[in-house]
Short mmCIF file of C-alpha atoms in Angstrom, two decimals:
data_model
loop_
_atom_site.label_atom_id
_atom_site.label_comp_id
_atom_site.label_asym_id
_atom_site.label_seq_id
_atom_site.Cartn_x
_atom_site.Cartn_y
_atom_site.Cartn_z
CA MET A 54 0.00 0.01 -0.01
CA LEU A 55 1.21 3.45 -0.90
CA ALA A 56 0.06 4.79 2.48
CA ASP A 57 2.25 2.31 4.23
CA LYS A 58 5.32 3.38 2.11
CA LEU A 59 4.63 7.03 2.83
CA ASN A 60 4.35 6.34 6.53
CA LEU A 61 7.63 4.39 6.45
CA VAL A 62 9.41 7.31 4.80
CA LYS A 63 7.96 9.75 7.34
CA LYS A 64 9.14 7.45 10.18
CA ASN A 65 12.63 7.36 8.67
CA ILE A 66 12.60 11.15 8.44
CA GLU A 67 11.78 11.43 12.11
CA GLU A 68 14.54 8.99 13.08
CA ALA A 69 17.15 10.70 10.90
CA CYS A 70 16.25 14.11 12.21
CA ASP A 71 16.26 12.85 15.81
CA THR A 72 19.78 11.55 15.23
CA ALA A 73 20.85 14.90 13.80
CA GLY A 74 19.21 16.91 16.47
CA ARG A 75 16.72 18.42 14.03
CA SER A 76 12.95 18.73 13.92
CA PRO A 77 11.14 16.70 11.26
CA GLN A 78 8.92 19.81 10.73
CA GLU A 79 11.97 21.36 8.88
CA VAL A 80 11.71 18.69 6.18
CA THR A 81 9.42 18.80 3.08
CA LEU A 82 8.82 15.35 1.58
CA ILE A 83 8.40 15.75 -2.19
CA ALA A 84 6.59 12.87 -3.79
CA VAL A 85 8.29 12.50 -7.13
CA SER A 86 5.36 11.61 -9.33
CA LYS A 87 6.95 11.74 -12.75
CA THR A 88 5.51 9.21 -15.23
CA LYS A 89 2.92 8.11 -12.59
CA PRO A 90 -0.78 8.17 -13.44
CA VAL A 91 -3.11 10.67 -11.69
CA GLU A 92 -4.86 7.72 -9.88
CA MET A 93 -1.61 6.95 -8.16
CA LEU A 94 -1.06 10.63 -7.23
CA LYS A 95 -4.55 10.73 -5.78
CA GLU A 96 -3.76 7.66 -3.64
CA ALA A 97 -0.68 9.50 -2.41
CA TYR A 98 -2.73 12.59 -1.75
CA ASP A 99 -5.24 10.58 0.25
CA ALA A 100 -2.35 9.19 2.28
CA GLY A 101 -1.25 12.67 3.17
CA ALA A 102 1.09 13.80 0.44
CA ARG A 103 0.68 17.44 -0.59
CA VAL A 104 3.87 18.24 -2.43
CA PHE A 105 4.52 16.58 -5.78
CA GLY A 106 7.60 16.83 -7.95
CA GLU A 107 7.68 16.53 -11.68
CA ASN A 108 10.51 16.46 -14.22
CA LYS A 109 8.55 17.54 -17.28
CA VAL A 110 6.40 20.59 -17.86
CA GLN A 111 3.81 18.65 -19.90
CA GLU A 112 3.18 16.29 -16.93
CA ILE A 113 2.46 19.22 -14.66
CA LEU A 114 0.01 20.72 -17.20
CA ASP A 115 -1.71 17.32 -17.65
CA LYS A 116 -2.07 16.67 -13.91
CA TYR A 117 -2.60 20.10 -12.58
CA ASP A 118 -6.39 20.43 -12.97
CA GLN A 119 -6.98 16.79 -12.08
CA MET A 120 -5.56 17.12 -8.59
CA PRO A 121 -6.94 19.05 -5.56
CA SER A 122 -6.16 22.77 -5.42
CA ASP A 123 -4.10 22.48 -2.29
CA VAL A 124 -1.38 20.45 -3.97
CA GLN A 125 1.96 22.18 -4.31
CA TRP A 126 3.78 21.42 -7.57
CA HIS A 127 7.59 21.53 -7.73
CA MET A 128 9.54 21.51 -10.96
CA ILE A 129 12.53 19.33 -10.14
CA GLY A 130 13.88 18.50 -13.52
CA HIS A 131 15.98 20.28 -16.12
CA LEU A 132 13.73 23.13 -17.36
CA GLN A 133 13.77 24.41 -20.96
CA ARG A 134 13.50 28.14 -21.34
CA ASN A 135 10.63 27.96 -23.80
CA LYS A 136 8.58 25.98 -21.31
CA VAL A 137 8.87 28.45 -18.37
CA LYS A 138 5.85 30.48 -19.40
CA TYR A 139 3.55 27.42 -19.07
CA ILE A 140 4.29 26.75 -15.46
CA ILE A 141 5.33 30.09 -14.01
CA ASP A 142 1.93 30.54 -12.28
CA LYS A 143 1.41 26.80 -11.45
CA VAL A 144 4.52 25.71 -9.58
CA THR A 145 5.46 26.63 -6.00
CA LEU A 146 9.16 26.11 -6.61
CA ILE A 147 11.59 25.62 -9.44
CA HIS A 148 14.46 23.47 -8.10
CA ALA A 149 16.95 23.21 -10.87
CA VAL A 150 18.02 26.69 -11.92
CA ASP A 151 21.27 25.70 -13.62
CA ARG A 152 22.18 28.53 -16.07
CA TYR A 153 21.86 32.35 -16.49
CA SER A 154 19.58 32.05 -19.53
CA LEU A 155 17.01 30.25 -17.37
CA LEU A 156 17.28 32.86 -14.63
CA LYS A 157 16.56 35.54 -17.26
CA GLU A 158 13.52 33.75 -18.68
CA ILE A 159 12.08 33.12 -15.20
CA GLU A 160 12.48 36.87 -14.49
CA LYS A 161 10.82 37.79 -17.79
CA GLN A 162 7.85 35.52 -17.31
CA ALA A 163 7.39 36.34 -13.59
CA ALA A 164 7.53 40.07 -14.40
CA LYS A 165 4.85 39.57 -17.01
CA ARG A 166 2.54 38.19 -14.38
CA ASP A 167 3.69 40.48 -11.62
CA LEU A 168 4.67 37.64 -9.29
CA GLU A 169 7.74 36.46 -7.44
CA MET A 170 9.00 32.97 -8.42
CA PRO A 171 10.78 31.01 -5.69
CA VAL A 172 13.74 29.02 -7.06
CA LEU A 173 16.75 27.03 -5.97
CA ILE A 174 20.17 27.35 -7.58
CA GLN A 175 21.44 23.93 -8.72
CA VAL A 176 25.10 23.32 -7.85
CA ASN A 177 27.11 20.62 -9.47
CA ILE A 178 29.03 19.93 -6.27
CA ALA A 179 30.84 16.81 -7.53
CA LYS A 180 31.76 18.42 -10.93
CA GLU A 181 30.08 15.69 -12.95
CA GLU A 182 29.99 16.19 -16.66
CA SER A 183 26.69 14.29 -16.89
CA LYS A 184 25.01 16.68 -14.46
CA HIS A 185 23.60 20.15 -14.85
CA GLY A 186 24.19 22.98 -12.44
CA PHE A 187 26.66 25.78 -11.59
CA GLU A 188 30.06 24.77 -10.26
CA VAL A 189 30.98 25.94 -6.78
CA GLU A 190 33.48 28.48 -8.23
CA GLU A 191 30.61 30.19 -10.09
CA ILE A 192 28.22 30.55 -7.18
CA ASP A 193 29.30 33.94 -5.92
CA GLU A 194 28.98 35.33 -9.48
CA VAL A 195 25.47 33.90 -9.61
CA PHE A 196 24.46 35.38 -6.26
CA ASN A 197 25.99 38.79 -7.18
CA SER A 198 23.82 38.78 -10.30
CA LEU A 199 20.56 38.14 -8.48
CA LYS A 200 19.91 41.93 -8.13
CA ASP A 201 19.18 41.88 -11.86
CA TYR A 202 16.27 39.45 -11.31
CA PRO A 203 13.93 41.20 -8.91
CA HIS A 204 11.05 38.78 -9.57
CA VAL A 205 13.18 35.68 -8.83
CA LYS A 206 13.20 34.75 -5.17
CA VAL A 207 16.18 32.53 -4.52
CA ARG A 208 15.52 30.31 -1.47
CA GLY A 209 18.63 28.10 -1.38
CA LEU A 210 20.44 25.34 -3.20
CA MET A 211 19.63 22.03 -4.96
CA MET A 212 22.05 19.21 -5.69
CA MET A 213 22.03 15.72 -7.04
CA ALA A 214 24.53 13.35 -5.45
CA PRO A 215 26.70 11.11 -7.60
CA HIS A 216 25.83 7.44 -7.79
CA ILE A 217 28.64 6.15 -5.49
CA GLU A 218 29.06 4.52 -2.15
CA SER A 219 27.03 6.18 0.59
CA SER A 220 30.19 6.99 2.54
CA GLU A 221 31.38 9.08 -0.40
CA THR A 222 27.97 10.60 -1.07
CA GLU A 223 27.94 12.00 2.45
CA LYS A 224 30.99 14.10 1.68
CA TYR A 225 29.10 15.90 -1.08
CA PHE A 226 26.02 16.50 1.14
CA LYS A 227 28.34 18.00 3.76
CA MET A 228 30.07 20.22 1.13
CA THR A 229 26.64 21.51 -0.14
CA GLN A 230 25.46 22.16 3.44
CA GLU A 231 28.64 24.16 4.19
CA LEU A 232 28.24 26.07 0.93
CA LEU A 233 24.70 27.08 1.86
CA GLN A 234 25.82 28.16 5.39
CA ARG A 235 28.51 30.33 3.83
CA LEU A 236 26.04 31.91 1.37
CA GLN A 237 23.61 32.62 4.25
CA LYS A 238 26.37 34.63 5.95
CA ASP A 239 27.62 36.39 2.78
CA TYR A 240 24.17 37.17 1.31
CA PRO A 241 21.94 37.97 4.26
CA MET A 242 19.58 39.96 2.06
CA TYR A 243 18.21 36.63 0.66
CA GLN A 244 16.06 34.13 2.59
CA LEU A 245 18.31 31.13 2.00
CA ASP A 246 16.57 28.43 4.15
CA GLN A 247 16.08 25.60 1.69
CA LEU A 248 18.43 22.75 0.68
CA SER A 249 17.00 20.23 -1.75
CA MET A 250 19.08 17.06 -1.63
CA GLY A 251 18.49 13.40 -1.04
CA MET A 252 16.43 10.90 -2.98
CA SER A 253 15.00 7.47 -2.20
CA ASN A 254 18.38 5.78 -1.95
CA ASP A 255 20.23 8.40 0.06
CA TYR A 256 17.83 10.75 1.92
CA HIS A 257 18.90 9.38 5.33
CA GLU A 258 22.38 10.77 4.70
CA ALA A 259 21.15 14.04 3.25
CA LEU A 260 19.01 14.66 6.35
CA LYS A 261 22.11 14.40 8.49
CA HIS A 262 23.55 17.34 6.57
CA GLY A 263 20.74 19.82 6.65
CA SER A 264 18.53 18.84 3.77
CA THR A 265 15.11 20.52 3.99
CA MET A 266 13.60 18.95 0.95
CA ILE A 267 13.92 15.24 -0.03
CA ARG A 268 12.80 14.06 -3.43
CA ILE A 269 11.19 10.61 -2.97
CA GLY A 270 10.11 8.59 -5.97
CA SER A 271 10.78 4.84 -5.99
CA ALA A 272 10.39 4.52 -2.23
CA LEU A 273 6.76 5.56 -2.70
CA PHE A 274 5.58 4.63 -6.16
CA LYS A 275 7.59 1.53 -7.04
#
């Protein structure tokens, strides 16, 4: 049962947070519902899920009106610039802002609708060629440019850990946590309180290192 899986993840969140001396209330569980039918999303909703993450704009558009109005939609995948206009007023958060051209387009579309768009800056902490995101050395340049995007509300960082042994993965979670802590000190004008990292196979480790948003797909929907 999907409800049992959701409750197990919530229990694991509580245990991981307890170990780390954190409150589970700090953590948002994002049900990664990409490729899943609406019936399955509704089952997750009935079990208590309220935040859903999608990788593709078309899936958000297809599911948006079929789900209850209190659902929060997060765009967690690589976002094409020409698709921003379709979701700018539908998503609560864009996780993977990984290039300046996307920042500019989000600013343009948000300004058109006179709204502020919360986003996370994706950092390629492990410098993987196969992954999107800014490298650590670019992050200050990115944050110094944010004044040019008044309709973009940066809330923190997002990262995807490399597929390696968990002991190695933890190193990258710690590096991302330390980067966010440094940015919080250096850029106090921004509300940098979100850290999106950790998926079904590694969210326990991510929670030890300050993750506030875990992206859970297979642990719920498989």
